[in-house]
Coordinates of N, CA and C in Angstrom, one line a residue:
X25 N 0.9 -1.0 0.4 CA 0.3 -0.1 -0.3 C 1.0 1.1 -0.3
X26 N 1.7 1.2 0.6 CA 2.9 2.2 1.4 C 3.6 2.4 0.0
X27 N 3.4 1.7 -0.9 CA 4.9 1.6 -2.1 C 3.3 1.9 -3.4
X28 N 2.5 1.6 -3.2 CA 1.8 2.3 -4.5 C 1.2 4.0 -3.9
X29 N 1.6 4.1 -2.4 CA 1.1 5.9 -2.6 C 2.6 6.4 -3.1
X30 N 3.3 5.6 -3.0 CA 5.0 6.8 -3.3 C 4.9 7.0 -4.9
X31 N 4.4 5.7 -5.5 CA 4.3 5.7 -6.9 C 3.3 6.7 -7.3
X32 N 2.3 7.0 -6.6 CA 1.4 7.9 -7.0 C 2.0 9.3 -6.9
X33 N 2.5 9.5 -6.1 CA 3.1 10.6 -5.3 C 4.1 11.1 -6.4
X34 N 5.0 10.1 -6.9 CA 5.7 10.4 -7.7 C 5.5 11.1 -9.0
X35 N 4.7 10.0 -9.6 CA 4.2 10.3 -11.0 C 3.4 12.1 -11.1
X36 N 2.7 11.9 -9.8 CA 1.9 13.4 -9.7 C 3.1 14.5 -9.7
X37 N 4.5 14.2 -8.8 CA 5.2 15.6 -8.9 C 5.8 15.3 -10.4
X38 N 6.1 14.2 -11.0 CA 6.4 14.2 -12.4 C 6.1 15.3 -13.8
X39 N 4.8 14.8 -13.0 CA 3.6 15.9 -14.5 C 3.9 16.9 -13.9
X40 N 3.7 17.6 -12.7 CA 3.9 18.6 -12.1 C 4.9 19.3 -12.7
X41 N 6.3 18.8 -13.1 CA 7.4 19.5 -13.0 C 7.1 19.6 -14.8
X42 N 6.8 19.1 -15.3 CA 6.8 18.8 -16.6 C 5.6 19.6 -16.9
X43 N 5.1 20.2 -16.8 CA 3.9 21.0 -17.0 C 4.1 23.0 -16.4
X44 N 4.9 22.7 -15.0 CA 5.8 23.5 -15.0 C 6.6 24.5 -15.9
X45 N 7.4 23.3 -15.9 CA 8.4 23.8 -17.5 C 7.5 24.2 -18.4
X46 N 6.7 23.6 -19.0 CA 5.9 24.2 -20.5 C 5.7 25.1 -20.6
X47 N 4.8 25.5 -19.3 CA 4.2 27.0 -19.0 C 5.7 28.2 -19.1
X48 N 6.3 27.9 -18.3 CA 7.5 28.4 -17.8 C 8.4 29.1 -19.4
X49 N 8.2 28.2 -20.3 CA 9.4 28.2 -21.7 C 8.7 29.5 -22.5
X50 N 9.9 30.2 -23.0 CA 9.4 31.3 -23.5 C 9.4 31.0 -25.2
X51 N 9.8 29.7 -25.5 CA 10.0 29.6 -26.8 C 8.5 29.4 -27.6
X52 N 8.6 29.8 -28.5 CA 7.3 29.5 -29.7 C 8.1 29.0 -30.9
X53 N 7.1 28.6 -31.8 CA 7.5 27.7 -33.1 C 7.3 28.3 -34.0
X54 N 8.3 29.3 -34.9 CA 8.4 29.9 -36.0 C 7.6 29.2 -37.5
X55 N 6.5 29.6 -37.7 CA 5.9 29.2 -39.0 C 6.5 29.9 -40.2
X56 N 7.1 31.6 -40.2 CA 7.0 32.0 -41.3 C 7.4 32.1 -42.3
X57 N 8.9 30.8 -42.4 CA 9.2 30.7 -43.2 C 9.3 29.1 -43.8
X58 N 7.9 28.6 -43.1 CA 7.1 27.4 -43.6 C 6.9 27.4 -45.3
X59 N 7.2 26.2 -46.1 CA 6.5 26.4 -47.2 C 6.3 24.9 -47.6
X60 N 5.6 24.8 -48.9 CA 5.4 23.4 -49.3 C 6.3 23.2 -50.5
X61 N 7.0 24.3 -51.0 CA 7.6 24.5 -52.3 C 8.2 23.3 -52.5
X62 N 8.8 22.6 -53.5 CA 9.3 21.2 -53.5 C 8.9 19.9 -53.2
X63 N 8.0 20.0 -52.5 CA 7.3 18.6 -51.7 C 6.2 18.1 -52.6
X64 N 7.0 16.9 -53.0 CA 5.8 15.7 -53.9 C 4.7 15.9 -52.4
X65 N 3.8 16.2 -53.2 CA 2.4 16.2 -52.7 C 1.2 15.3 -53.3
X66 N 0.0 14.3 -53.0 CA -0.5 13.9 -53.6 C -1.7 14.5 -53.5
X67 N -2.8 14.4 -54.6 CA -4.4 14.9 -54.2 C -4.6 14.0 -54.3
X68 N -4.0 12.5 -55.6 CA -5.4 11.6 -55.7 C -5.4 10.5 -54.7
X69 N -5.3 10.4 -54.0 CA -6.4 9.9 -52.6 C -7.7 8.8 -53.4
X70 N -7.6 7.3 -52.9 CA -8.7 6.6 -53.1 C -9.4 7.2 -52.4
X71 N -11.1 6.7 -52.8 CA -11.5 7.4 -52.2 C -12.1 6.3 -50.6
X72 N -11.5 5.0 -51.0 CA -11.5 4.4 -49.6 C -10.4 4.6 -49.0
X73 N -9.7 5.5 -49.0 CA -8.8 5.9 -48.1 C -8.9 6.0 -46.8
X74 N -8.3 5.6 -45.3 CA -8.7 5.6 -44.6 C -8.4 6.9 -43.4
X75 N -9.9 7.2 -43.1 CA -9.4 8.7 -42.6 C -10.3 8.7 -41.1
X76 N -10.3 7.5 -40.4 CA -10.2 7.0 -39.3 C -9.9 8.4 -38.2
X77 N -8.1 8.3 -38.5 CA -7.6 9.0 -37.9 C -8.5 10.5 -37.5
X78 N -9.1 10.9 -38.4 CA -9.8 12.0 -38.1 C -11.1 11.7 -36.9
X79 N -11.5 11.3 -36.6 CA -13.1 11.0 -35.9 C -12.6 11.1 -34.6
X80 N -13.2 11.7 -34.0 CA -13.2 12.2 -33.0 C -13.8 10.4 -31.6
X81 N -13.6 11.0 -30.5 CA -13.4 9.7 -29.5 C -14.9 9.3 -29.5
X82 N -15.7 10.3 -29.3 CA -17.1 10.4 -29.2 C -17.6 9.2 -30.0
X83 N -17.3 9.1 -31.2 CA -17.3 8.4 -32.8 C -18.6 8.9 -32.6
X84 N -18.8 10.2 -32.9 CA -19.9 10.7 -33.1 C -20.3 11.2 -34.6
X85 N -20.4 11.0 -35.4 CA -20.4 11.4 -37.0 C -20.5 12.7 -37.2
X86 N -21.5 13.3 -36.6 CA -21.5 14.8 -36.5 C -20.7 15.3 -35.9
X87 N -19.5 14.8 -35.5 CA -18.1 15.5 -35.3 C -17.0 15.4 -36.1
X88 N -17.5 14.5 -37.3 CA -16.2 14.0 -38.0 C -15.5 15.3 -38.6
X89 N -14.3 15.6 -38.9 CA -13.6 16.7 -39.4 C -12.5 15.9 -40.4
X90 N -12.7 16.5 -42.1 CA -11.5 15.9 -42.3 C -11.3 16.9 -43.3
X91 N -10.0 17.2 -43.6 CA -9.9 18.3 -44.9 C -9.7 17.5 -46.6
X92 N -10.0 16.2 -46.5 CA -9.8 15.3 -47.2 C -10.8 15.9 -48.6
X93 N -10.5 16.5 -49.9 CA -11.3 16.9 -50.5 C -12.0 15.6 -51.5
X94 N -11.5 14.7 -51.2 CA -12.3 13.7 -52.1 C -12.7 14.1 -54.1
X95 N -13.8 13.5 -54.3 CA -14.7 13.7 -55.5 C -14.8 14.7 -55.5
X96 N -14.9 15.7 -54.7 CA -15.6 17.1 -55.0 C -15.4 17.9 -55.9
X97 N -16.4 19.0 -56.3 CA -15.5 19.8 -57.4 C -13.8 20.8 -56.7
X98 N -14.1 21.1 -55.6 CA -13.0 21.5 -55.0 C -11.8 20.9 -55.7
X99 N -11.6 19.6 -54.9 CA -11.1 18.5 -55.2 C -10.3 18.4 -56.7
X100 N -11.3 18.1 -57.8 CA -11.3 18.5 -59.2 C -10.8 19.8 -59.6
X101 N -10.8 20.6 -59.2 CA -9.6 21.9 -59.9 C -8.7 21.5 -58.9
X102 N -8.7 21.1 -57.8 CA -7.1 21.1 -56.6 C -6.0 20.1 -57.5
X103 N -6.8 19.3 -57.7 CA -6.0 18.4 -58.5 C -5.3 18.6 -59.7
X104 N -6.0 19.1 -60.4 CA -5.5 19.6 -61.7 C -5.1 20.5 -61.8
X105 N -5.1 21.5 -61.0 CA -4.0 22.7 -60.7 C -2.4 21.9 -60.4
X106 N -2.8 21.0 -59.3 CA -1.2 20.0 -59.1 C -0.9 20.0 -60.2
X107 N -1.7 19.1 -61.0 CA -1.1 18.6 -61.7 C -0.4 19.6 -63.4
X108 N -0.9 20.6 -63.3 CA -0.8 21.6 -64.3 C 0.7 22.3 -64.1
X109 N 0.6 23.0 -62.7 CA 1.3 23.5 -62.2 C 2.1 23.7 -60.6
X110 N 1.5 22.5 -59.8 CA 1.8 22.1 -58.4 C 1.3 23.4 -57.6
X111 N 0.0 23.9 -58.3 CA -1.0 25.1 -57.6 C 0.3 26.2 -57.6
X112 N 1.1 26.9 -58.2 CA 1.5 28.0 -58.6 C 1.0 29.0 -59.2
X113 N 0.3 30.0 -58.5 CA -0.1 31.3 -59.6 C 0.3 32.0 -60.9
X114 N 1.7 31.8 -59.9 CA 3.0 32.6 -60.9 C 2.8 31.8 -61.9
X115 N 3.3 30.3 -62.1 CA 3.8 29.5 -62.8 C 3.9 29.9 -64.4
X116 N 5.1 30.3 -65.6 CA 4.8 30.3 -66.4 C 5.9 29.0 -67.1
X117 N 5.1 28.3 -67.8 CA 5.8 27.1 -68.0 C 7.0 27.4 -69.8
X118 N 7.6 26.3 -69.9 CA 8.0 26.7 -71.1 C 7.7 27.0 -72.5
X119 N 6.6 26.4 -72.8 CA 5.3 26.9 -73.8 C 4.6 28.4 -73.6
X120 N 4.9 28.9 -72.3 CA 4.5 30.5 -72.5 C 3.0 30.2 -71.5
X121 N 2.2 29.0 -70.7 CA 1.4 28.1 -70.4 C 1.2 29.6 -68.8
X122 N 0.1 29.9 -68.6 CA -0.2 31.0 -67.4 C -0.6 30.3 -66.6
X123 N 0.1 30.7 -65.4 CA -0.3 30.5 -63.9 C -1.5 29.2 -63.2
X124 N -1.9 29.2 -62.4 CA -2.1 27.6 -61.3 C -2.7 26.4 -62.3
X125 N -3.7 27.0 -63.7 CA -4.2 26.3 -64.1 C -3.3 26.2 -65.7
X126 N -2.1 27.1 -66.1 CA -1.6 26.9 -67.1 C -2.9 27.2 -68.3
X127 N -3.1 28.3 -68.3 CA -3.9 29.4 -69.5 C -3.2 29.2 -70.8
X128 N -3.5 29.1 -71.8 CA -2.8 29.8 -73.3 C -3.0 31.3 -73.2
X129 N -2.7 32.2 -73.8 CA -3.2 33.3 -73.8 C -4.5 33.6 -74.7
X130 N -4.8 33.0 -75.8 CA -6.3 32.5 -76.5 C -7.1 31.9 -76.1
X131 N -7.0 31.3 -75.2 CA -7.9 30.6 -74.1 C -8.4 31.8 -73.2
X132 N -7.4 32.5 -72.6 CA -8.0 34.1 -71.6 C -8.3 34.6 -72.8
X133 N -8.3 35.1 -74.1 CA -9.1 36.2 -74.6 C -10.2 35.5 -74.8
X134 N -10.9 34.4 -75.0 CA -11.9 33.9 -75.2 C -13.1 34.1 -74.0
X135 N -12.6 34.5 -72.8 CA -13.1 34.3 -71.1 C -13.2 35.9 -70.9
X136 N -12.7 36.4 -71.6 CA -12.4 37.8 -71.6 C -11.2 38.5 -70.6
X137 N -10.1 37.8 -70.9 CA -9.2 38.6 -70.0 C -7.9 38.9 -71.3
X138 N -7.9 40.2 -71.3 CA -6.9 40.6 -72.8 C -5.2 41.0 -71.8
X139 N -5.2 41.0 -70.7 CA -4.1 41.5 -69.9 C -3.4 40.2 -69.2
X140 N -2.7 39.4 -69.9 CA -1.5 38.1 -69.3 C -1.1 38.4 -67.7
X141 N -0.4 39.4 -67.8 CA 0.8 39.9 -66.9 C -0.1 40.2 -65.6
X142 N -1.6 40.7 -65.6 CA -2.1 41.4 -64.7 C -3.1 39.7 -64.4
X143 N -2.9 39.0 -64.8 CA -3.8 37.8 -64.4 C -2.7 36.7 -63.8
X144 N -1.6 36.8 -64.6 CA -0.6 35.7 -63.7 C -0.5 36.6 -62.2
X145 N -0.7 37.7 -62.0 CA -0.7 38.5 -60.7 C -2.2 38.2 -60.1
X146 N -3.2 38.0 -60.3 CA -4.3 37.8 -59.5 C -5.0 36.4 -59.1
X147 N -4.6 36.0 -58.2 CA -5.3 34.7 -57.6 C -6.3 34.7 -58.0
X148 N -7.5 35.6 -57.4 CA -9.2 35.4 -57.7 C -9.4 35.2 -59.5
X149 N -8.8 36.0 -59.9 CA -9.2 36.1 -61.4 C -9.4 34.8 -62.2
X150 N -7.7 33.9 -61.4 CA -7.4 32.6 -62.0 C -8.6 31.8 -61.7
X151 N -9.1 31.8 -60.7 CA -10.2 31.1 -60.0 C -11.2 31.2 -60.8
X152 N -11.8 32.4 -60.6 CA -12.7 32.8 -62.4 C -12.6 32.1 -63.3
X153 N -11.4 32.2 -63.8 CA -10.9 31.8 -65.3 C -11.2 30.2 -65.5
X154 N -10.9 29.5 -64.2 CA -11.2 28.3 -64.4 C -12.5 27.5 -64.6
X155 N -13.1 28.2 -63.8 CA -14.4 27.7 -63.4 C -15.4 28.8 -65.2
X156 N -14.6 30.0 -65.2 CA -15.8 30.2 -67.0 C -15.3 29.5 -68.0
X157 N -13.6 28.8 -68.4 CA -13.7 28.0 -69.2 C -13.8 26.5 -69.3
X158 N -14.3 26.4 -68.0 CA -15.0 24.7 -67.9 C -16.6 25.0 -68.2
X159 N -16.9 26.4 -67.7 CA -18.6 25.9 -68.2 C -18.7 26.2 -69.5
X160 N -17.7 26.9 -70.1 CA -17.2 26.7 -71.5 C -17.2 25.5 -72.4
X161 N -16.4 25.1 -72.3 CA -16.0 23.5 -72.3 C -16.9 22.6 -72.1
X162 N -17.8 23.1 -71.5 CA -19.4 21.9 -71.0 C -20.1 22.1 -71.7
X163 N -20.2 23.1 -72.4 CA -21.2 23.8 -73.0 C -21.3 23.5 -74.4
X164 N -19.5 23.5 -75.3 CA -19.6 22.6 -76.4 C -19.2 21.3 -76.4
X165 N -18.8 20.4 -75.3 CA -19.1 19.2 -75.2 C -20.4 18.6 -74.3
X166 N -21.4 19.3 -74.5 CA -22.9 18.7 -74.3 C -23.2 17.6 -74.5
X167 N -23.0 17.5 -76.0 CA -23.5 16.4 -76.4 C -22.8 15.2 -76.5
X168 N -21.6 15.8 -76.2 CA -20.4 14.4 -76.0 C -20.4 13.7 -74.9
X169 N -20.7 14.6 -74.0 CA -20.7 14.5 -72.7 C -22.3 13.1 -72.5
X170 N -23.3 13.5 -73.5 CA -24.3 12.8 -73.3 C -24.5 11.7 -74.1
X171 N -23.8 11.7 -74.9 CA -23.4 10.5 -75.9 C -22.4 9.3 -75.0
X172 N -21.5 9.6 -74.6 CA -20.4 9.3 -74.0 C -20.1 9.0 -72.9
X173 N -20.3 9.5 -71.9 CA -20.3 9.4 -70.5 C -21.3 7.7 -69.9
X174 N -20.3 6.8 -69.3 CA -20.5 5.8 -68.9 C -20.3 4.3 -69.8
X175 N -19.2 4.9 -70.9 CA -18.8 4.0 -71.9 C -17.5 4.3 -71.6
X176 N -16.4 2.9 -72.2 CA -15.3 2.3 -72.0 C -14.5 3.2 -73.3
X177 N -13.2 3.8 -73.4 CA -12.9 3.8 -74.5 C -11.4 3.7 -74.0
X178 N -10.3 2.9 -75.3 CA -9.3 2.8 -74.0 C -8.5 1.9 -73.0
X179 N -10.2 1.6 -72.6 CA -9.9 0.6 -71.4 C -10.3 1.7 -70.5
X180 N -10.8 3.2 -70.6 CA -10.8 4.0 -69.4 C -12.4 4.7 -69.7
X181 N -13.1 4.6 -68.3 CA -15.2 5.0 -68.0 C -14.4 6.2 -68.5
X182 N -15.6 6.6 -69.3 CA -15.9 7.9 -69.7 C -16.5 8.2 -68.6
X183 N -16.0 9.8 -68.4 CA -16.9 10.5 -67.0 C -16.7 12.0 -67.5
X184 N -18.3 12.2 -66.6 CA -18.0 14.1 -67.4 C -16.5 15.2 -66.9
X185 N -15.7 14.4 -65.3 CA -15.0 15.1 -65.1 C -13.8 14.9 -65.6
X186 N -13.9 13.6 -66.6 CA -12.9 13.1 -66.9 C -12.5 14.3 -68.6
X187 N -13.5 14.5 -68.8 CA -14.0 15.1 -70.6 C -13.8 16.7 -70.4
X188 N -14.0 17.0 -69.2 CA -13.4 18.4 -69.0 C -11.7 18.8 -68.5
X189 N -11.8 17.5 -67.9 CA -10.3 18.3 -67.6 C -9.1 17.8 -69.0
X190 N -10.0 16.7 -70.2 CA -8.9 16.9 -71.2 C -9.0 18.0 -71.9
X191 N -10.6 18.8 -72.1 CA -11.0 19.9 -72.6 C -9.9 20.7 -72.3
X192 N -9.2 20.5 -70.8 CA -8.6 21.7 -70.2 C -7.3 21.8 -71.0
X193 N -6.6 20.4 -70.9 CA -5.3 20.3 -71.2 C -5.5 20.3 -73.2
X194 N -6.6 19.8 -73.5 CA -6.3 20.0 -75.3 C -7.0 20.9 -75.7
X195 N -7.9 21.3 -75.3 CA -9.0 22.0 -75.9 C -10.5 20.9 -76.1
X196 N -11.7 21.6 -76.3 CA -12.8 21.0 -77.0 C -12.8 20.5 -77.7
X197 N -11.9 20.7 -78.9 CA -12.2 20.1 -80.1 C -11.3 18.8 -80.1
X198 N -10.0 19.1 -79.5 CA -9.4 17.8 -79.6 C -10.1 16.4 -78.6
X199 N -10.8 16.8 -77.6 CA -11.6 15.9 -76.7 C -12.6 15.5 -77.9
X200 N -13.1 16.6 -78.6 CA -14.5 15.7 -79.8 C -14.2 14.6 -80.6
X201 N -12.9 15.0 -80.9 CA -11.9 14.0 -82.2 C -11.8 12.9 -81.7
X202 N -11.3 12.7 -80.4 CA -10.6 11.5 -79.4 C -12.1 10.7 -79.5
X203 N -13.0 11.6 -78.8 CA -14.5 10.2 -78.5 C -15.1 10.0 -79.9
X204 N -15.1 10.9 -80.6 CA -15.9 10.7 -82.3 C -14.9 9.2 -82.7
X205 N -13.8 9.4 -82.4 CA -13.0 8.3 -83.1 C -12.5 6.9 -82.5
X206 N -13.3 6.9 -81.1 CA -13.0 6.0 -79.8 C -11.9 5.7 -79.7
X207 N -11.0 6.8 -79.6 CA -9.9 7.1 -78.9 C -8.7 6.9 -79.9
X208 N -9.2 6.8 -81.5 CA -7.8 6.6 -82.3 C -7.2 8.0 -82.6
X209 N -8.1 8.9 -82.3 CA -7.4 10.5 -82.4 C -7.0 10.8 -81.0
X210 N -5.7 10.8 -80.4 CA -5.4 10.6 -78.9 C -4.5 11.9 -79.2
X211 N -4.9 13.2 -78.7 CA -4.2 14.4 -78.7 C -3.1 13.9 -77.9
X212 N -1.6 14.8 -77.9 CA -0.7 14.8 -77.1 C -0.1 16.2 -76.7
X213 N -0.2 16.7 -75.5 CA 0.7 18.0 -75.6 C 2.2 18.0 -75.5
X214 N 2.7 19.1 -75.6 CA 4.4 19.1 -75.7 C 4.9 18.4 -74.7
X215 N 4.4 18.1 -73.7 CA 5.0 17.2 -72.7 C 4.7 15.9 -72.7
X216 N 3.8 15.4 -73.6 CA 3.7 13.9 -74.1 C 2.3 13.6 -73.4
X217 N 1.6 14.6 -72.6 CA 0.4 14.2 -71.8 C -0.5 13.8 -73.2
X218 N -1.5 12.7 -72.9 CA -2.6 12.7 -73.7 C -4.0 13.0 -73.6
X219 N -4.9 13.0 -74.2 CA -6.0 13.1 -73.6 C -6.9 11.6 -73.0
X220 N -6.4 10.9 -73.5 CA -6.5 9.7 -72.4 C -6.0 9.9 -71.1
X221 N -4.8 10.1 -70.9 CA -4.7 10.0 -69.7 C -5.1 10.9 -68.5
X222 N -5.8 12.3 -69.1 CA -6.3 13.6 -68.8 C -8.1 12.5 -67.8
X223 N -8.5 11.7 -69.0 CA -9.5 11.1 -69.3 C -9.4 10.3 -67.7
X224 N -8.2 9.6 -67.7 CA -8.4 8.7 -66.1 C -7.5 9.4 -65.0
X225 N -7.2 10.1 -65.4 CA -6.6 10.6 -64.2 C -8.0 11.2 -63.6
X226 N -8.6 12.0 -63.9 CA -9.6 12.3 -63.4 C -11.1 12.5 -63.8
X227 N -11.0 11.0 -63.6 CA -12.4 10.6 -63.7 C -13.1 10.3 -62.6
X228 N -14.4 10.8 -62.4 CA -14.9 10.3 -61.5 C -15.3 11.5 -60.6
X229 N -14.8 12.7 -60.4 CA -15.0 13.8 -59.9 C -16.5 14.2 -60.0
X230 N -17.5 15.1 -59.5 CA -18.0 15.4 -59.1 C -18.2 17.3 -59.7
X231 N -18.6 17.2 -60.9 CA -18.4 18.1 -61.7 C -20.2 19.0 -62.4
X232 N -20.7 18.4 -61.0 CA -22.5 19.3 -61.5 C -22.5 20.3 -61.2
X233 N -21.9 21.4 -60.5 CA -21.5 22.5 -60.1 C -21.7 23.6 -61.2
X234 N -20.5 23.0 -62.0 CA -20.5 23.7 -63.6 C -21.8 24.2 -64.7
X235 N -22.4 24.6 -64.7 CA -23.4 25.1 -65.7 C -22.8 25.3 -67.0
X236 N -23.2 24.5 -68.1 CA -22.9 24.9 -69.3 C -23.6 26.5 -69.5
X237 N -22.4 27.0 -70.1 CA -22.8 28.0 -70.5 C -21.5 28.6 -71.9
X238 N -22.4 28.7 -73.2 CA -21.5 28.9 -74.6 C -21.0 30.7 -73.7
X239 N -21.4 31.5 -73.4 CA -20.9 33.2 -73.0 C -20.1 33.0 -71.8
X240 N -20.2 31.9 -71.0 CA -19.2 32.4 -70.2 C -18.3 33.3 -69.9
X241 N -17.7 33.9 -69.1 CA -16.4 34.8 -68.9 C -15.9 35.2 -67.9
X242 N -14.6 35.3 -66.9 CA -14.5 35.8 -66.3 C -14.2 37.4 -65.5
X243 N -14.6 37.6 -66.7 CA -14.8 39.0 -66.3 C -16.0 39.5 -66.9

């Protein structure tokens, strides 16, 4: 009994010392220099990914929080942005494509943006441009979405998000050719990325948020 009491007193004393030390310290963690630049991040998590670590001990489903974007529209655009530029708003590639989503100057003009330099410095405008361009592509490809979604081409299930991602890469005209040739006409960009690659990589996201709009503009 005496040994047990002594053990409890020792444990209590140890905890008190640790707590006192933690309150006395003036050290803080400086996060001002923290950056994800150069890190290899992965947005392509499987839908079955285990997120139990985010579940509160109460096991109340209403109290669960997870930063995992899944197959949401935000997940779609952020995954596409990461593939295009690793999410860098100021990125300009070797072919002159601009920003987080790597827009060409011709495409920017179609959605009302005539100042590429201003576009490159304006994250909000870049986000608006992505949505406007996707809405415009959805209108152009509306019949192909209706006719091909649910079918398999080159072993890849055709989905609306896959079509829209491929249109972002190659333009809606190239996607039409790919679908209507059943994969025989498979456009590749300057880095060798094909329509089929994007169809597969960005399959199954929820893009119902986007409404087809022939006249969609970012400005």
